[in-house]
Amino acid sequence: MTRHFNFCSGPATLPTAVLERARDEMLDFEGRGLSVMEMSHRSEAFIAVAERAEANLRELMQVPDNYSVLFMQGGATQQFGCVPLNLLGKGGRGNYLDTGIWSQKALKEGRHLGEAHMVASSEGNGYTAAPGQEALSLSEDAAYLHYCDNETIGGLQMDYVPQVETPLVCDMSSSILSRTVDVSKFGVIYAGAQKNIGPAGIVIVIVRNDLLDQARRETPSMLNWKAFADNGSMLNTPATYAWYLSGLVFEWLKEQGGVDAIEKINRRKAQKLYEAIDNSGFYSNPIAAANRSLTNVPFVLGDETLNKAFLAESEAAGLLTLKGHRSVGGMRASLYNAMPEEGVDRLVAFMQDFERRYG
Ligand SMILES: *Cc1c(COP(=O)(O)O)cnc(C)c1O
């Protein structure tokens, strides 16, 4: 059996140790004679799994006590709609910062379900740099400011947390747990699990409790944060196995030393790859230095006709899923927590060898 290095942006690579543990526990979980997948979500055993996962996530992110942690479904995309539904019950509109494709999708849903105001956009610089705090033209009667911490497709990451009077709502799908954040600065943080946490099927929502009473009347209970908070995220049958696996990833992350420790490794990994790109005359990445993503590194080849060869040869070398998003082209390497530093070293060596042969 061989595990290759998988650079997919999501569903993404998981720690091998987590998969091994899931394998070992698959048929007979804790000597109970059944797998987690086959258990009632109301059983004592599963409730313990669920509570342990939440407690570990709270510890890893130092989530203050006045925040609820929800395990929902429907992905981050569903949260694009949940944000206006849950926050505009008292009127007003949403402020939105546009730094790329995911920000735009959130804005579009904000417009669809309420009123949305774009405070600034990176469009003018071709989505290569984030607007600074001074560039934000905030609508005064807004209920929140929504932004995306890390644009997974463009590889553009915010280098500051906006300072605003309204609650901050942040899509951290591809950056949650990759670097430390001060949760108390946010009203709402949400993240699909399949990038930096676990398998697809779960979206984590961390919401300050005073924001749980602002939902619009027509909000379906399956989209209502308060309904999830009041019911331990078990309004209906949750994605139990994905929840369990996410919990195993949290335990693994604690064993690695927590978010501080993994952030250091992540910075080292990203720096190695960006340096390799910058030091070559063959590969390039257009993003402003301050906004280069820690977790998603897009790059293009000097000669685009070599893309096919690059992809075929990298795959043969055990470096999987390097194809860039169709809207950007070229390549993209996602360096989430579960990507070992060795994977980046192997990628850099491959890129240098490819350049020697074709460049
Ligand atoms: C992947 C991603 C999404 C969409 O996630 P789904 O779980 O597929 O809905 C939204 N925002 C960001 C930043 C993402 O990376």
Coordinates of C-alpha atoms and ligand atoms in Angstrom, one line a residue:
M1 CA 0.0 0.0 0.0
T2 CA 1.3 3.5 -0.9
R3 CA -0.2 6.8 0.2
H4 CA 0.7 9.5 -2.3
F5 CA 0.9 13.2 -1.6
N6 CA -2.5 14.7 -2.4
F7 CA -2.6 18.5 -3.1
C8 CA -6.4 18.6 -3.7
S9 CA -8.1 21.8 -2.5
G10 CA -11.0 19.8 -1.2
P11 CA -12.0 17.2 -0.3
A12 CA -8.5 17.2 0.8
T13 CA -5.8 15.0 2.3
L14 CA -6.3 13.7 5.8
P15 CA -3.6 12.7 8.3
T16 CA -2.6 9.1 7.7
A17 CA -2.7 8.5 11.5
V18 CA -6.3 9.5 11.6
L19 CA -7.3 7.2 8.7
E20 CA -5.4 4.3 10.4
R21 CA -7.2 4.9 13.6
A22 CA -10.6 5.1 11.8
R23 CA -9.7 1.8 10.1
D24 CA -8.8 0.2 13.4
E25 CA -12.0 1.4 15.0
M26 CA -14.2 0.8 11.9
L27 CA -15.8 -2.6 12.7
D28 CA -15.8 -2.5 16.5
F29 CA -15.9 0.9 18.0
E30 CA -14.7 0.9 21.7
G31 CA -15.6 -2.8 22.0
R32 CA -19.2 -2.1 21.3
G33 CA -19.5 -4.5 18.4
L34 CA -20.6 -1.9 15.8
S35 CA -19.1 0.9 13.9
V36 CA -19.7 4.6 14.7
M37 CA -21.6 4.8 11.3
E38 CA -24.2 2.3 12.6
M39 CA -24.9 4.0 15.9
S40 CA -27.9 6.0 16.9
H41 CA -26.9 9.7 17.0
R42 CA -28.9 9.8 20.3
S43 CA -26.8 7.0 21.9
E44 CA -24.6 7.7 24.8
A45 CA -21.6 6.5 22.8
F46 CA -22.2 8.9 19.9
I47 CA -23.1 11.8 22.2
A48 CA -19.7 11.3 23.8
V49 CA -18.0 11.3 20.4
A50 CA -19.8 14.5 19.5
E51 CA -19.1 16.3 22.7
R52 CA -15.4 15.3 22.7
A53 CA -15.1 16.8 19.2
E54 CA -16.6 20.1 20.2
A55 CA -14.6 20.3 23.4
N56 CA -11.4 19.7 21.5
L57 CA -12.2 22.3 18.8
R58 CA -13.0 24.8 21.5
E59 CA -9.7 24.1 23.1
L60 CA -7.7 24.3 19.9
M61 CA -9.3 27.6 18.8
Q62 CA -9.8 28.9 22.4
V63 CA -13.4 29.6 21.7
P64 CA -14.8 31.8 24.4
D65 CA -17.8 30.5 26.5
N66 CA -20.2 33.0 25.1
Y67 CA -20.0 31.3 21.6
S68 CA -21.9 28.3 20.4
V69 CA -20.1 25.7 18.2
L70 CA -22.5 24.1 15.6
F71 CA -22.0 21.1 13.4
M72 CA -24.2 21.7 10.4
Q73 CA -24.6 20.2 6.9
G74 CA -25.0 21.8 3.5
G75 CA -21.4 23.1 3.4
A76 CA -20.1 26.6 3.4
T77 CA -22.3 27.3 0.4
Q78 CA -25.4 26.8 2.6
Q79 CA -24.0 29.3 5.1
F80 CA -23.9 31.9 2.4
G81 CA -27.7 31.9 2.7
C82 CA -27.7 31.2 6.5
V83 CA -25.8 34.5 7.1
P84 CA -28.5 36.9 5.8
L85 CA -31.4 34.6 7.1
N86 CA -30.0 34.5 10.6
L87 CA -28.7 38.1 10.9
L88 CA -31.2 40.3 9.1
G89 CA -34.3 39.7 11.2
K90 CA -33.9 43.1 12.8
G91 CA -33.6 44.8 9.4
G92 CA -30.5 46.4 7.8
R93 CA -28.3 44.9 5.2
G94 CA -25.1 43.0 4.9
N95 CA -21.7 44.6 4.2
Y96 CA -19.5 42.4 1.9
L97 CA -15.9 42.5 1.0
D98 CA -15.0 41.0 -2.4
T99 CA -11.6 39.3 -2.6
G100 CA -12.5 36.5 -5.0
I101 CA -14.8 33.8 -6.2
W102 CA -16.0 32.6 -2.7
S103 CA -16.6 36.2 -1.5
Q104 CA -18.7 36.8 -4.6
K105 CA -20.8 33.8 -4.1
A106 CA -21.6 34.9 -0.5
L107 CA -22.4 38.4 -1.8
K108 CA -24.7 37.0 -4.4
E109 CA -26.6 35.0 -1.9
G110 CA -26.7 38.1 0.4
R111 CA -28.3 40.0 -2.5
H112 CA -30.7 37.2 -3.2
L113 CA -32.0 36.9 0.4
G114 CA -31.7 40.5 1.6
E115 CA -29.8 43.6 0.8
A116 CA -26.0 43.5 0.3
H117 CA -23.5 46.3 0.0
M118 CA -20.0 45.7 -1.4
V119 CA -17.6 47.7 0.8
A120 CA -14.5 47.1 -1.5
S121 CA -13.3 44.8 -4.2
S122 CA -10.0 43.4 -5.3
E123 CA -11.3 43.5 -8.9
G124 CA -9.2 46.6 -9.7
N125 CA -6.0 44.7 -9.1
G126 CA -7.1 41.5 -10.8
Y127 CA -7.7 39.8 -7.4
T128 CA -4.0 39.9 -6.5
A129 CA -4.2 42.0 -3.4
A130 CA -6.8 42.6 -0.6
P131 CA -8.2 46.0 -0.1
G132 CA -6.8 47.6 3.1
Q133 CA -8.9 48.7 6.1
E134 CA -8.9 52.3 4.8
A135 CA -10.5 51.2 1.5
L136 CA -13.6 49.8 3.1
S137 CA -16.6 52.0 2.4
L138 CA -19.0 50.6 5.0
S139 CA -22.7 51.0 4.8
E140 CA -23.9 52.4 8.2
D141 CA -27.1 50.5 8.7
A142 CA -25.4 47.1 8.1
A143 CA -26.0 44.2 10.5
Y144 CA -22.6 42.6 9.7
L145 CA -19.5 42.7 7.5
H146 CA -18.9 39.4 5.7
Y147 CA -15.5 38.5 4.3
C148 CA -13.5 35.4 3.2
D149 CA -10.3 34.9 5.2
N150 CA -8.7 32.8 2.5
E151 CA -9.8 32.7 -1.2
T152 CA -9.1 29.0 -1.9
I153 CA -9.2 29.4 -5.7
G154 CA -7.3 32.6 -6.1
G155 CA -4.8 31.9 -3.3
L156 CA -5.4 35.3 -1.8
Q157 CA -5.5 35.6 2.0
M158 CA -6.4 38.5 4.2
D159 CA -3.5 39.9 6.2
Y160 CA -5.6 41.7 8.7
V161 CA -8.9 41.4 10.5
P162 CA -11.2 44.3 9.5
Q163 CA -12.1 46.6 12.4
V164 CA -15.8 47.5 12.2
E165 CA -18.6 48.4 14.5
T166 CA -20.8 45.6 13.3
P167 CA -20.3 41.9 13.9
L168 CA -17.7 40.3 11.6
V169 CA -18.8 37.2 9.7
C170 CA -15.9 35.2 8.2
D171 CA -15.8 32.3 5.8
M172 CA -12.7 30.4 7.1
S173 CA -13.4 27.2 5.0
S174 CA -9.8 26.8 3.8
S175 CA -7.9 28.5 6.6
I176 CA -9.6 27.4 9.9
L177 CA -7.0 25.8 12.3
S178 CA -4.1 26.6 9.9
R179 CA -3.1 29.7 11.9
T180 CA -4.2 31.2 15.2
V181 CA -7.1 33.5 15.3
D182 CA -8.7 35.5 18.1
V183 CA -12.3 34.2 17.9
S184 CA -13.5 37.0 20.2
K185 CA -13.0 39.5 17.3
F186 CA -15.7 37.7 15.3
G187 CA -19.5 37.4 15.4
V188 CA -19.6 34.3 13.2
I189 CA -16.9 32.0 11.8
Y190 CA -17.9 29.2 9.5
A191 CA -15.9 26.6 7.6
G192 CA -16.7 23.6 5.5
A193 CA -14.9 20.6 7.0
Q194 CA -13.5 19.1 3.8
K195 CA -10.5 21.5 3.4
N196 CA -8.6 21.6 6.7
I197 CA -10.7 19.4 9.1
G198 CA -12.2 16.2 7.9
P199 CA -14.3 14.6 5.2
A200 CA -17.1 16.4 3.4
G201 CA -20.5 16.6 5.0
I202 CA -20.0 18.9 7.9
V203 CA -19.7 22.7 8.2
I204 CA -18.6 24.2 11.5
V205 CA -20.3 27.4 12.6
I206 CA -19.0 29.3 15.6
V207 CA -21.4 32.0 16.6
R208 CA -21.5 34.5 19.4
N209 CA -24.6 33.8 21.5
D210 CA -26.1 37.3 21.4
L211 CA -26.4 36.9 17.6
L212 CA -28.7 33.9 17.9
D213 CA -31.9 35.9 18.3
Q214 CA -31.8 37.8 15.0
A215 CA -33.1 35.3 12.5
R216 CA -35.8 36.2 10.0
R217 CA -39.1 34.7 10.8
E218 CA -39.3 32.6 7.7
T219 CA -35.9 30.9 8.3
P220 CA -36.3 27.1 8.0
S221 CA -35.2 25.5 11.3
M222 CA -32.6 23.4 9.4
L223 CA -30.9 26.7 8.5
N224 CA -31.5 28.4 11.8
W225 CA -28.4 28.7 14.0
K226 CA -30.4 29.1 17.2
A227 CA -32.3 25.9 16.5
F228 CA -29.0 24.1 16.1
A229 CA -27.5 25.7 19.2
D230 CA -30.6 24.7 21.3
N231 CA -30.5 21.1 20.1
G232 CA -26.8 20.3 20.3
S233 CA -26.7 20.3 16.5
M234 CA -29.0 17.3 16.5
L235 CA -32.2 18.8 15.2
N236 CA -32.3 15.8 12.9
T237 CA -29.8 13.1 12.1
P238 CA -26.4 14.7 11.8
A239 CA -23.5 13.5 9.6
T240 CA -22.3 11.2 12.3
Y241 CA -19.3 9.6 10.7
A242 CA -18.0 12.9 9.4
W243 CA -18.4 14.4 12.9
Y244 CA -16.5 11.4 14.3
L245 CA -13.7 11.8 11.8
S246 CA -13.5 15.5 12.4
G247 CA -13.1 14.7 16.1
L248 CA -10.2 12.4 15.3
V249 CA -8.5 15.2 13.3
F250 CA -8.9 17.6 16.3
E251 CA -7.3 15.0 18.5
W252 CA -4.5 14.5 16.0
L253 CA -4.0 18.3 15.9
K254 CA -3.7 18.4 19.6
E255 CA -1.0 15.7 19.5
Q256 CA 0.9 17.9 17.0
G257 CA 1.0 20.7 19.6
G258 CA -2.1 22.6 18.6
V259 CA -2.6 25.4 16.2
D260 CA 0.5 27.4 17.2
A261 CA 2.7 24.4 16.4
I262 CA 1.0 23.6 13.1
E263 CA 1.1 27.2 12.0
K264 CA 4.9 27.2 12.3
I265 CA 5.0 24.1 10.1
N266 CA 2.5 25.6 7.6
R267 CA 4.6 28.8 7.3
R268 CA 7.7 26.8 6.6
K269 CA 5.9 24.7 4.0
A270 CA 4.4 27.7 2.2
Q271 CA 7.7 29.6 2.3
K272 CA 9.5 26.7 0.7
L273 CA 7.0 26.6 -2.2
Y274 CA 6.8 30.3 -2.7
E275 CA 10.6 30.6 -2.7
A276 CA 10.9 27.8 -5.2
I277 CA 8.4 29.7 -7.5
D278 CA 10.0 33.1 -7.0
N279 CA 13.6 31.7 -7.5
S280 CA 12.7 30.1 -10.8
G281 CA 12.2 31.9 -14.1
F282 CA 9.7 29.3 -15.1
Y283 CA 6.9 29.3 -12.5
S284 CA 5.0 32.4 -11.2
N285 CA 2.4 33.4 -8.6
P286 CA 0.8 36.8 -9.0
I287 CA -0.4 37.5 -5.5
A288 CA 1.0 40.4 -3.4
A289 CA 3.5 39.1 -0.9
A290 CA 1.3 40.2 2.1
N291 CA -1.7 38.3 0.7
R292 CA -0.2 35.1 -0.3
S293 CA -2.2 32.2 1.0
L294 CA -0.7 29.9 3.6
T295 CA -2.8 27.0 2.4
N296 CA -3.5 27.3 -1.3
V297 CA -0.7 28.2 -3.7
P298 CA -1.6 28.7 -7.3
F299 CA 1.2 28.9 -9.8
V300 CA 1.4 29.0 -13.6
L301 CA 4.1 27.6 -15.9
G302 CA 6.0 30.0 -18.2
D303 CA 4.9 27.8 -21.1
E304 CA 1.2 26.8 -20.7
T305 CA 1.6 24.1 -23.4
L306 CA 3.6 22.1 -20.8
N307 CA 0.6 21.9 -18.4
K308 CA -0.4 18.5 -19.6
A309 CA 3.1 17.1 -19.2
F310 CA 3.5 18.7 -15.8
L311 CA 0.3 17.1 -14.6
A312 CA 1.0 13.7 -16.0
E313 CA 4.5 13.5 -14.7
S314 CA 3.7 14.9 -11.2
E315 CA 0.9 12.4 -10.9
A316 CA 3.3 9.6 -11.9
A317 CA 5.7 10.9 -9.2
G318 CA 3.0 10.4 -6.6
L319 CA 2.1 14.2 -6.4
L320 CA -1.7 14.2 -6.9
T321 CA -4.3 16.8 -8.0
L322 CA -2.1 19.8 -8.8
K323 CA -4.4 21.0 -11.6
G324 CA -5.5 24.6 -10.9
H325 CA -9.1 25.7 -10.8
R326 CA -10.6 26.1 -14.2
S327 CA -11.1 29.9 -13.7
V328 CA -7.4 30.4 -12.9
G329 CA -5.7 27.7 -15.0
G330 CA -2.2 26.5 -14.3
M331 CA -1.5 24.6 -11.1
R332 CA -2.5 24.9 -7.5
A333 CA -1.0 23.1 -4.5
S334 CA -3.1 23.0 -1.3
L335 CA -0.9 22.7 1.8
Y336 CA -3.4 22.1 4.6
N337 CA -2.4 20.9 8.0
A338 CA -2.4 17.2 7.0
M339 CA 0.1 17.8 4.1
P340 CA 3.5 16.7 5.5
E341 CA 6.5 18.9 5.0
E342 CA 8.0 16.0 3.0
G343 CA 5.2 16.4 0.5
V344 CA 6.3 20.0 -0.2
D345 CA 9.9 19.0 -0.4
R346 CA 9.0 16.4 -3.0
L347 CA 6.9 18.8 -4.9
V348 CA 9.7 21.4 -5.0
A349 CA 12.2 18.8 -6.1
F350 CA 9.8 17.7 -8.9
M351 CA 9.3 21.3 -10.0
Q352 CA 13.0 22.0 -10.2
D353 CA 13.6 18.8 -12.1
F354 CA 10.7 19.6 -14.5
E355 CA 12.1 23.0 -15.2
R356 CA 15.6 21.6 -15.9
R357 CA 14.2 19.2 -18.4
Y358 CA 11.7 21.5 -20.1
G359 CA 12.5 25.1 -19.1
Ligands
LIG1 C1 -14.7 25.3 -0.6 C2 -15.2 26.6 -0.2 C3 -16.5 26.9 -0.1 C4 -17.6 26.0 -0.5 O1 -17.7 24.9 0.3 P1 -18.8 23.8 0.2 O2 -18.6 23.1 1.5 O3 -18.5 23.0 -1.0 O4 -20.1 24.5 0.1 C5 -16.8 28.2 0.4 N1 -15.9 29.1 0.8 C6 -14.5 28.8 0.7 C7 -13.5 29.8 1.1 C8 -14.2 27.5 0.2 O5 -12.9 27.2 0.2

